[in-house]
Amino acid sequence: MNRLGRRGNETLIEMALSADDDTAILTKFKASQSEGEECNGPLSETISTAGSEIPSSSEIDKRHQSKDSIFFRDGVRRIDFVLSYVDDFNKEFEKKLVSKPEFSGMFIQERRKEFESNLQKAGLELETEDKKESEDGKIFFVKIHAPWEVLITYAEVLNIKVPIKENDIPCMVENPLDCMLFPLRLPEQVMHPEPDYFTAPFSKDKQELYLINDQSTFFSPSMRNRIVNYILTRCPYGTEEGKKKFGIKRLLNNGTYTAAYPLHDCQYWKKANDPNCDNERYTLYMEWARFLRFYKEQPLDLIRKYYGEKIGIYFAWLGFYTEMLFLAAVVGLICFLYGLFTMDENMSSKEICDPAIGGEIIMCPLCDQECEYWRLNTTCESSQYSHLFDNVATLFFAIFMGIWVTLFLEFWKRRQARLKYEWDLVDFEEEQQQLQLRPEYEAKCTQKKRNPVTQVSLIIASMIAVIVYRLAVYAAFASLMENTQSLQPISGLLTPQLATSVTASCLNFVIIMILNFFYERIAIWITDMEIPRTHMEYENRLTMKMFLFQFVNYYSSCFYVAFFKGKFVGYPGAYTYMFNRWRNEECDPAGCLIELTTQLTIVMAGKQIWGNIQEAFVPWICNWWGRRKARNNPENLYSRWEQDHDLQTFGALGLFYEYLEMVIQFGFITLFVASFPLAPLLALMNNILEIRVDSWKLTTQYRRPVAAKAHSIGVWQEILNGMAILSVVTNAFIVAFTSDMIPRLVYYYAYYENEDSPMSGYINNSLSVFLISDFPDRNKPKENPENFVICRYRDYRYPPDHERKYLHSMQFWHILAAKLAFIIIMEHVVFIVKFFVAWMIPDVPADVKARIKREKYLTQKILHEYELEKLKERLCQGDKRATEKEFIATEGRMELSRAM
C-alpha cells in the first residue's frame, strides 16, 4: 500500500496562548526551503501542494476550465473555502459611515489586506477572482486552499482521527426480519459510502502509520473546511483601541467581507463534469432530499460525511423520533376511534341532548346583564364531541405516553451509543474548537444583562390580554348568534363558548408568532452580552434562555385552559372578577377538555404549517429573487462559488432552531397528550414532511455549512428528560381536574341513583341550583321573558333552601379527595414503571460495548507494534537514544494492553 507523506523541517505552525485571555492565536509560520528552491511569490501563485505537479502559468492560461469547478485555476488545488467582498462603496453607504470611521472603505481595505496577508503566513493559499469575472461585476471572490502541511498540522491540533487499518472485525449479525424492510432500504454505496477503518488521532511524526494513498483525498472536504474555518476564526487582522482583533466573524460583521463559506461539490440536480468531484450533493438530493423518498431510510453515513457529525446526529435523532412516533400515533388513533365508536353510548351527552332532560334544564347566564338564560341542550353537539377525547381511553393513553416517552429516551441513548461507535466518536472529548475560548471572548462584560424573568413577564402579560379578550367578547358572540338569523342553523355546533375559544386560540397563535420574533433576538442579545468563554457554554446558555421563552410563550395558553379556566369562577351572585371588571370564564357543562383540545390543535397545527412555510418557501423565494438574472446566463459565466454565494446562509444557529422546533413539538405531544390523543399522529405526519423539507433546503437552498463534530444532541437531552418528567404531572392533573372522569367515577360508585343504569342522572347531579331572585343587580340579566325562578350552574354546592346555602357540598370534597388521590397514584405508578424501564434498558448495547473494547485493543496493538518497529530500526541503526529499557517498556505496554 502506497503511504505518502513527508516529515522533517518543512513546515511548522506554532500555536501560542495569550497570557491575558487564553485565546489560541496563530503566531508563527516558518517555511524552510531546500537548497536552490525559490521563495514563494504572491499566494495566488504558490504551488506548495505536496505530491502534486502544478502546471506553469502559461499552461494554465491555455487550459479551459469549467466555471463549475471546485478547484483553483490549475485544476489541482481544491477550493476549501471562499471569501467574498464588494470593493465598490457608493456615496449613500459612505454617508452612513461618517460617524463610524472604522467602517470606512479605507479601513476596510487595510483590514482585508492584513487579514489575507496573515492567512498567507498561516500557510493557506489564496487565489482571487476579479469582480469583472463575477456575474454582476461587483463581487470579488477569494478562494482558499489548505496545502498538505497546513492540514496535517491542524489535524494534530484538532485531534482528528484518521484511518490506520481497515476494520476486520466481523459484522454484526443481521436481523432475519431485515428482508421484510428491503423496500425501505437505500443502495449500499449510498448508505455506507466509505469502508470501515480502525482510526487513531493524527500525528505528524507517525505519517507512515496512516493509510495515506493520496494526499489530495486523504482528508475529506468536510475535514478540510473545518480546519480552514478553525484558522479563519483565529487569524488576527490588527489592533484597534489597544485590543487584538481577529476572526472572520468580526470581519463579516463590520463589512470587510460579505460572506465566508465552503463550496458544495456540484449542482444538486446533475453531476459535475469534473471526474474528480465526488458528486455527493447530487446523491443526497436524489436519494434523500426528494419528498418521493419519504418512506426510505436516511443515508446517515453520507450525511455525516458531507455535512459533519453535528448535522448527522440531528437527522439521526429526528429520524428515530419519527419512528417512535409511529407507535404513539397508532395507539392514539385507536383511543380516538374508541371514543368515536362509543359516542352514542355516552350517557352524559344523551341526557344533555334529551329535550326532556337537557331541554328542561335552565342554565344561569354566562356573562353579566347582556347574556340570557339558556337551555342545556344547546350544547348537545359540543358534549358529544367532548366524549371523543374525554373517555376511559384517555386515562390509558396518558399512562401509555408516560411509558412511551421513557422508552423513546432510553432507546435513543442506545441508538446514540451505536452511532458514536460507528462514527468513531467513542473517545470523543469536546474538540478544541468547542472547548477552546471563543474568538469573541476578548474582554469581560461591562454591561448589565437583562434578567430573563422580566422578559417572561411580557409573555404573561400577553396571555392575560388573551384571557381578557375571551372574557370581553363572549357577550358579543352570544348576542350576535342570538340576533343573527343566518347563524341560527349552526348555533348548536358553533356555540358562543366554542366561537370564543376558536377565535381566542387563533389570536393567541398570532401573538405567539409575533413574540417569537422578539424573544429570539432578546435571548441572543442577552447571551452575547454575557460573552461566554467557550462555544459549548454559549450554545448551552442560549438554549436554556430560548427554551424558557418558548416554553412559556407556547404553553401558557394551554396551561390556562387546562388548570385555571373554570376553576376560580365563584357562583351566581358571588362571581370572581379579574381586575374587578371581567368575570372569570366558566367551562362548558361537558367540561373544559374540548376547549383544551381546540387550543392545542390550533397552536400545534398552526406552528407546523407556519414552520414549513418559513423553512421551505422563504429561502426558495429569496434564492429565486437573488439569482433571477444569473439563471439567464450561460453556465460557464456562473461559477460554482457564485452559485453558492447566491444561496442562503445556514448560520451557526441553524441547527439550534431545528432542535428547538422539534422539542416544542415534543412538549405538545407529551405535556397535554391526555387531552388530544391525535397529537402524535399530527406530529408524525409533520415529521415525515419535516425530514424531507430540512434535507431539501439544506441540500438545495443553503450554502454548505462548516462541518462540526458532536457525539450527542447535547443539552437538548436534559431538556427532553425534564419535559418527560413534567409530562407525567401535567397529564395526571389534566385527567383529574380538566376532564370529567373523576367526578363521573365518584358518581358511578358512590352517588348513583339507578342500579340498572348507574350513570343516569349524572348531569342533574353535577349542576347546582340558584334562586334567580338572589341575583344582585350587577349579575342579573336585563330580561327574563319566561319568568324563570331558578337556574343551574356547574358546581357542587348546597341549594338555596339548605341551611348551608350555596356552600360546597360534601360531594365536592369527596371528588376533590378522589382527584388528589388519583394524581398521587397515577404519578407513582408511572414513575415506578419509568424508572424500572430505564433501569432495565442499558444505555449502551452489549454488542457495542464488546466491539468498542475489541477495537480499542486492536488499535492500541497496531500503534504499539508501529512504535516497536521504529525502536528496532533505531537500534539497528545504532541510535543511542533507543535504549534497551525503552524497548522493554514498549513491549511491556503491549502485554498490558493485551491483558486489558
PDB file of N, CA, C and O in Angstrom, residues 420-463:
ATOM      1  N   LYS A 420     -22.168   6.645  17.996  1.00  0.00           N
ATOM      2  CA  LYS A 420     -20.853   7.063  18.483  1.00  0.00           C
ATOM      3  C   LYS A 420     -19.791   6.039  18.110  1.00  0.00           C
ATOM      4  O   LYS A 420     -18.655   6.397  17.761  1.00  0.00           O
ATOM      5  N   TYR A 421     -20.151   4.765  18.177  1.00  0.00           N
ATOM      6  CA  TYR A 421     -19.191   3.722  17.782  1.00  0.00           C
ATOM      7  C   TYR A 421     -18.980   3.724  16.268  1.00  0.00           C
ATOM      8  O   TYR A 421     -17.850   3.720  15.787  1.00  0.00           O
ATOM      9  N   GLU A 422     -20.076   3.740  15.527  1.00  0.00           N
ATOM     10  CA  GLU A 422     -19.967   3.659  14.071  1.00  0.00           C
ATOM     11  C   GLU A 422     -19.290   4.886  13.477  1.00  0.00           C
ATOM     12  O   GLU A 422     -18.608   4.794  12.456  1.00  0.00           O
ATOM     13  N   TRP A 423     -19.463   6.038  14.116  1.00  0.00           N
ATOM     14  CA  TRP A 423     -18.880   7.283  13.602  1.00  0.00           C
ATOM     15  C   TRP A 423     -17.573   7.646  14.301  1.00  0.00           C
ATOM     16  O   TRP A 423     -17.092   8.765  14.166  1.00  0.00           O
ATOM     17  N   ASP A 424     -17.048   6.696  15.053  1.00  0.00           N
ATOM     18  CA  ASP A 424     -15.725   6.864  15.654  1.00  0.00           C
ATOM     19  C   ASP A 424     -15.681   8.053  16.614  1.00  0.00           C
ATOM     20  O   ASP A 424     -14.755   8.864  16.600  1.00  0.00           O
ATOM     21  N   LEU A 425     -16.696   8.144  17.484  1.00  0.00           N
ATOM     22  CA  LEU A 425     -16.772   9.239  18.452  1.00  0.00           C
ATOM     23  C   LEU A 425     -16.729   8.735  19.887  1.00  0.00           C
ATOM     24  O   LEU A 425     -17.046   9.489  20.812  1.00  0.00           O
ATOM     25  N   VAL A 426     -16.335   7.486  20.072  1.00  0.00           N
ATOM     26  CA  VAL A 426     -16.381   6.885  21.405  1.00  0.00           C
ATOM     27  C   VAL A 426     -15.477   7.637  22.368  1.00  0.00           C
ATOM     28  O   VAL A 426     -15.849   7.952  23.501  1.00  0.00           O
ATOM     29  N   ASP A 427     -14.264   7.936  21.960  1.00  0.00           N
ATOM     30  CA  ASP A 427     -13.316   8.633  22.820  1.00  0.00           C
ATOM     31  C   ASP A 427     -13.347  10.134  22.578  1.00  0.00           C
ATOM     32  O   ASP A 427     -12.407  10.841  22.915  1.00  0.00           O
ATOM     33  N   PHE A 428     -14.416  10.575  21.969  1.00  0.00           N
ATOM     34  CA  PHE A 428     -14.507  11.985  21.601  1.00  0.00           C
ATOM     35  C   PHE A 428     -14.725  12.835  22.844  1.00  0.00           C
ATOM     36  O   PHE A 428     -15.712  12.712  23.532  1.00  0.00           O
ATOM     37  N   GLU A 429     -13.755  13.673  23.135  1.00  0.00           N
ATOM     38  CA  GLU A 429     -13.915  14.708  24.137  1.00  0.00           C
ATOM     39  C   GLU A 429     -14.113  15.987  23.352  1.00  0.00           C
ATOM     40  O   GLU A 429     -13.467  16.190  22.324  1.00  0.00           O
ATOM     41  N   GLU A 430     -15.001  16.836  23.839  1.00  0.00           N
ATOM     42  CA  GLU A 430     -15.369  18.017  23.062  1.00  0.00           C
ATOM     43  C   GLU A 430     -14.121  18.617  22.415  1.00  0.00           C
ATOM     44  O   GLU A 430     -13.188  19.015  23.091  1.00  0.00           O
ATOM     45  N   GLU A 431     -14.119  18.632  21.099  1.00  0.00           N
ATOM     46  CA  GLU A 431     -12.935  19.055  20.367  1.00  0.00           C
ATOM     47  C   GLU A 431     -12.517  20.469  20.751  1.00  0.00           C
ATOM     48  O   GLU A 431     -13.283  21.242  21.295  1.00  0.00           O
ATOM     49  N   GLN A 432     -11.262  20.776  20.480  1.00  0.00           N
ATOM     50  CA  GLN A 432     -10.737  22.057  20.911  1.00  0.00           C
ATOM     51  C   GLN A 432     -11.517  23.225  20.316  1.00  0.00           C
ATOM     52  O   GLN A 432     -11.629  24.282  20.913  1.00  0.00           O
ATOM     53  N   GLN A 433     -12.084  22.985  19.160  1.00  0.00           N
ATOM     54  CA  GLN A 433     -12.888  24.043  18.557  1.00  0.00           C
ATOM     55  C   GLN A 433     -14.083  24.378  19.440  1.00  0.00           C
ATOM     56  O   GLN A 433     -14.601  25.476  19.417  1.00  0.00           O
ATOM     57  N   GLN A 434     -14.544  23.387  20.239  1.00  0.00           N
ATOM     58  CA  GLN A 434     -15.667  23.618  21.132  1.00  0.00           C
ATOM     59  C   GLN A 434     -15.198  24.110  22.498  1.00  0.00           C
ATOM     60  O   GLN A 434     -15.794  24.989  23.095  1.00  0.00           O
ATOM     61  N   LEU A 435     -14.125  23.500  23.016  1.00  0.00           N
ATOM     62  CA  LEU A 435     -13.709  23.807  24.378  1.00  0.00           C
ATOM     63  C   LEU A 435     -12.788  25.003  24.464  1.00  0.00           C
ATOM     64  O   LEU A 435     -12.681  25.619  25.511  1.00  0.00           O
ATOM     65  N   GLN A 436     -12.065  25.319  23.401  1.00  0.00           N
ATOM     66  CA  GLN A 436     -11.205  26.477  23.461  1.00  0.00           C
ATOM     67  C   GLN A 436     -12.039  27.747  23.541  1.00  0.00           C
ATOM     68  O   GLN A 436     -13.206  27.777  23.195  1.00  0.00           O
ATOM     69  N   LEU A 437     -11.398  28.808  23.965  1.00  0.00           N
ATOM     70  CA  LEU A 437     -12.102  30.063  24.128  1.00  0.00           C
ATOM     71  C   LEU A 437     -12.660  30.543  22.798  1.00  0.00           C
ATOM     72  O   LEU A 437     -12.038  30.415  21.758  1.00  0.00           O
ATOM     73  N   ARG A 438     -13.854  31.115  22.861  1.00  0.00           N
ATOM     74  CA  ARG A 438     -14.450  31.688  21.661  1.00  0.00           C
ATOM     75  C   ARG A 438     -13.638  32.898  21.216  1.00  0.00           C
ATOM     76  O   ARG A 438     -13.144  33.672  22.037  1.00  0.00           O
ATOM     77  N   PRO A 439     -13.506  33.107  19.906  1.00  0.00           N
ATOM     78  CA  PRO A 439     -12.789  34.297  19.436  1.00  0.00           C
ATOM     79  C   PRO A 439     -13.407  35.589  19.956  1.00  0.00           C
ATOM     80  O   PRO A 439     -12.722  36.586  20.126  1.00  0.00           O
ATOM     81  N   GLU A 440     -14.728  35.589  20.199  1.00  0.00           N
ATOM     82  CA  GLU A 440     -15.403  36.799  20.672  1.00  0.00           C
ATOM     83  C   GLU A 440     -15.099  37.099  22.141  1.00  0.00           C
ATOM     84  O   GLU A 440     -15.406  38.188  22.628  1.00  0.00           O
ATOM     85  N   TYR A 441     -14.516  36.112  22.829  1.00  0.00           N
ATOM     86  CA  TYR A 441     -14.239  36.315  24.257  1.00  0.00           C
ATOM     87  C   TYR A 441     -12.932  37.099  24.401  1.00  0.00           C
ATOM     88  O   TYR A 441     -11.855  36.541  24.517  1.00  0.00           O
ATOM     89  N   GLU A 442     -13.024  38.418  24.356  1.00  0.00           N
ATOM     90  CA  GLU A 442     -11.825  39.260  24.385  1.00  0.00           C
ATOM     91  C   GLU A 442     -11.747  40.112  25.644  1.00  0.00           C
ATOM     92  O   GLU A 442     -10.684  40.568  26.018  1.00  0.00           O
ATOM     93  N   ALA A 443     -12.858  40.374  26.274  1.00  0.00           N
ATOM     94  CA  ALA A 443     -12.852  41.217  27.462  1.00  0.00           C
ATOM     95  C   ALA A 443     -14.031  40.844  28.334  1.00  0.00           C
ATOM     96  O   ALA A 443     -14.965  40.183  27.881  1.00  0.00           O
ATOM     97  N   LYS A 444     -13.971  41.218  29.567  1.00  0.00           N
ATOM     98  CA  LYS A 444     -15.064  40.947  30.483  1.00  0.00           C
ATOM     99  C   LYS A 444     -16.250  41.827  30.125  1.00  0.00           C
ATOM    100  O   LYS A 444     -16.112  42.951  29.681  1.00  0.00           O
ATOM    101  N   CYS A 445     -17.436  41.299  30.394  1.00  0.00           N
ATOM    102  CA  CYS A 445     -18.658  42.053  30.097  1.00  0.00           C
ATOM    103  C   CYS A 445     -18.787  43.209  31.081  1.00  0.00           C
ATOM    104  O   CYS A 445     -18.727  43.011  32.292  1.00  0.00           O
ATOM    105  N   THR A 446     -18.933  44.415  30.560  1.00  0.00           N
ATOM    106  CA  THR A 446     -19.037  45.586  31.422  1.00  0.00           C
ATOM    107  C   THR A 446     -20.460  46.098  31.520  1.00  0.00           C
ATOM    108  O   THR A 446     -20.727  47.063  32.222  1.00  0.00           O
ATOM    109  N   GLN A 447     -21.385  45.447  30.820  1.00  0.00           N
ATOM    110  CA  GLN A 447     -22.771  45.883  30.851  1.00  0.00           C
ATOM    111  C   GLN A 447     -23.601  44.906  31.656  1.00  0.00           C
ATOM    112  O   GLN A 447     -23.292  43.712  31.724  1.00  0.00           O
ATOM    113  N   LYS A 448     -24.645  45.411  32.243  1.00  0.00           N
ATOM    114  CA  LYS A 448     -25.537  44.542  32.995  1.00  0.00           C
ATOM    115  C   LYS A 448     -26.462  43.825  32.028  1.00  0.00           C
ATOM    116  O   LYS A 448     -26.973  44.405  31.089  1.00  0.00           O
ATOM    117  N   LYS A 449     -26.683  42.565  32.287  1.00  0.00           N
ATOM    118  CA  LYS A 449     -27.585  41.805  31.428  1.00  0.00           C
ATOM    119  C   LYS A 449     -29.014  41.956  31.923  1.00  0.00           C
ATOM    120  O   LYS A 449     -29.268  42.112  33.116  1.00  0.00           O
ATOM    121  N   ARG A 450     -29.922  41.885  31.027  1.00  0.00           N
ATOM    122  CA  ARG A 450     -31.326  41.973  31.375  1.00  0.00           C
ATOM    123  C   ARG A 450     -31.801  40.645  31.929  1.00  0.00           C
ATOM    124  O   ARG A 450     -31.496  39.593  31.389  1.00  0.00           O
ATOM    125  N   ASN A 451     -32.512  40.708  32.998  1.00  0.00           N
ATOM    126  CA  ASN A 451     -32.984  39.488  33.657  1.00  0.00           C
ATOM    127  C   ASN A 451     -34.012  38.788  32.782  1.00  0.00           C
ATOM    128  O   ASN A 451     -35.037  39.393  32.430  1.00  0.00           O
ATOM    129  N   PRO A 452     -33.776  37.510  32.392  1.00  0.00           N
ATOM    130  CA  PRO A 452     -34.753  36.813  31.553  1.00  0.00           C
ATOM    131  C   PRO A 452     -36.129  36.730  32.173  1.00  0.00           C
ATOM    132  O   PRO A 452     -37.133  36.654  31.471  1.00  0.00           O
ATOM    133  N   VAL A 453     -36.209  36.762  33.518  1.00  0.00           N
ATOM    134  CA  VAL A 453     -37.513  36.666  34.171  1.00  0.00           C
ATOM    135  C   VAL A 453     -38.385  37.848  33.798  1.00  0.00           C
ATOM    136  O   VAL A 453     -39.600  37.737  33.624  1.00  0.00           O
ATOM    137  N   THR A 454     -37.758  39.040  33.635  1.00  0.00           N
ATOM    138  CA  THR A 454     -38.534  40.215  33.256  1.00  0.00           C
ATOM    139  C   THR A 454     -39.069  40.075  31.838  1.00  0.00           C
ATOM    140  O   THR A 454     -40.092  40.658  31.494  1.00  0.00           O
ATOM    141  N   GLN A 455     -38.371  39.300  31.018  1.00  0.00           N
ATOM    142  CA  GLN A 455     -38.854  39.078  29.661  1.00  0.00           C
ATOM    143  C   GLN A 455     -40.062  38.140  29.666  1.00  0.00           C
ATOM    144  O   GLN A 455     -40.996  38.305  28.893  1.00  0.00           O
ATOM    145  N   VAL A 456     -40.009  37.174  30.528  1.00  0.00           N
ATOM    146  CA  VAL A 456     -41.148  36.247  30.640  1.00  0.00           C
ATOM    147  C   VAL A 456     -42.393  36.985  31.065  1.00  0.00           C
ATOM    148  O   VAL A 456     -43.523  36.597  30.727  1.00  0.00           O
ATOM    149  N   SER A 457     -42.206  38.087  31.817  1.00  0.00           N
ATOM    150  CA  SER A 457     -43.369  38.850  32.267  1.00  0.00           C
ATOM    151  C   SER A 457     -44.159  39.387  31.075  1.00  0.00           C
ATOM    152  O   SER A 457     -45.384  39.518  31.147  1.00  0.00           O
ATOM    153  N   LEU A 458     -43.474  39.689  29.952  1.00  0.00           N
ATOM    154  CA  LEU A 458     -44.183  40.160  28.766  1.00  0.00           C
ATOM    155  C   LEU A 458     -45.047  39.049  28.188  1.00  0.00           C
ATOM    156  O   LEU A 458     -46.158  39.301  27.714  1.00  0.00           O
ATOM    157  N   ILE A 459     -44.540  37.811  28.231  1.00  0.00           N
ATOM    158  CA  ILE A 459     -45.340  36.679  27.762  1.00  0.00           C
ATOM    159  C   ILE A 459     -46.590  36.532  28.626  1.00  0.00           C
ATOM    160  O   ILE A 459     -47.703  36.323  28.131  1.00  0.00           O
ATOM    161  N   ILE A 460     -46.403  36.643  29.947  1.00  0.00           N
ATOM    162  CA  ILE A 460     -47.540  36.506  30.865  1.00  0.00           C
ATOM    163  C   ILE A 460     -48.546  37.621  30.612  1.00  0.00           C
ATOM    164  O   ILE A 460     -49.761  37.396  30.622  1.00  0.00           O
ATOM    165  N   ALA A 461     -48.044  38.827  30.359  1.00  0.00           N
ATOM    166  CA  ALA A 461     -48.941  39.943  30.062  1.00  0.00           C
ATOM    167  C   ALA A 461     -49.742  39.671  28.799  1.00  0.00           C
ATOM    168  O   ALA A 461     -50.941  39.979  28.719  1.00  0.00           O
ATOM    169  N   SER A 462     -49.087  39.089  27.794  1.00  0.00           N
ATOM    170  CA  SER A 462     -49.796  38.761  26.549  1.00  0.00           C
ATOM    171  C   SER A 462     -50.858  37.705  26.793  1.00  0.00           C
ATOM    172  O   SER A 462     -51.958  37.764  26.226  1.00  0.00           O
ATOM    173  N   MET A 463     -50.534  36.713  27.643  1.00  0.00           N
ATOM    174  CA  MET A 463     -51.511  35.683  27.965  1.00  0.00           C
ATOM    175  C   MET A 463     -52.722  36.289  28.666  1.00  0.00           C
ATOM    176  O   MET A 463     -53.867  35.940  28.374  1.00  0.00           O
TER     177      MET A 463
END
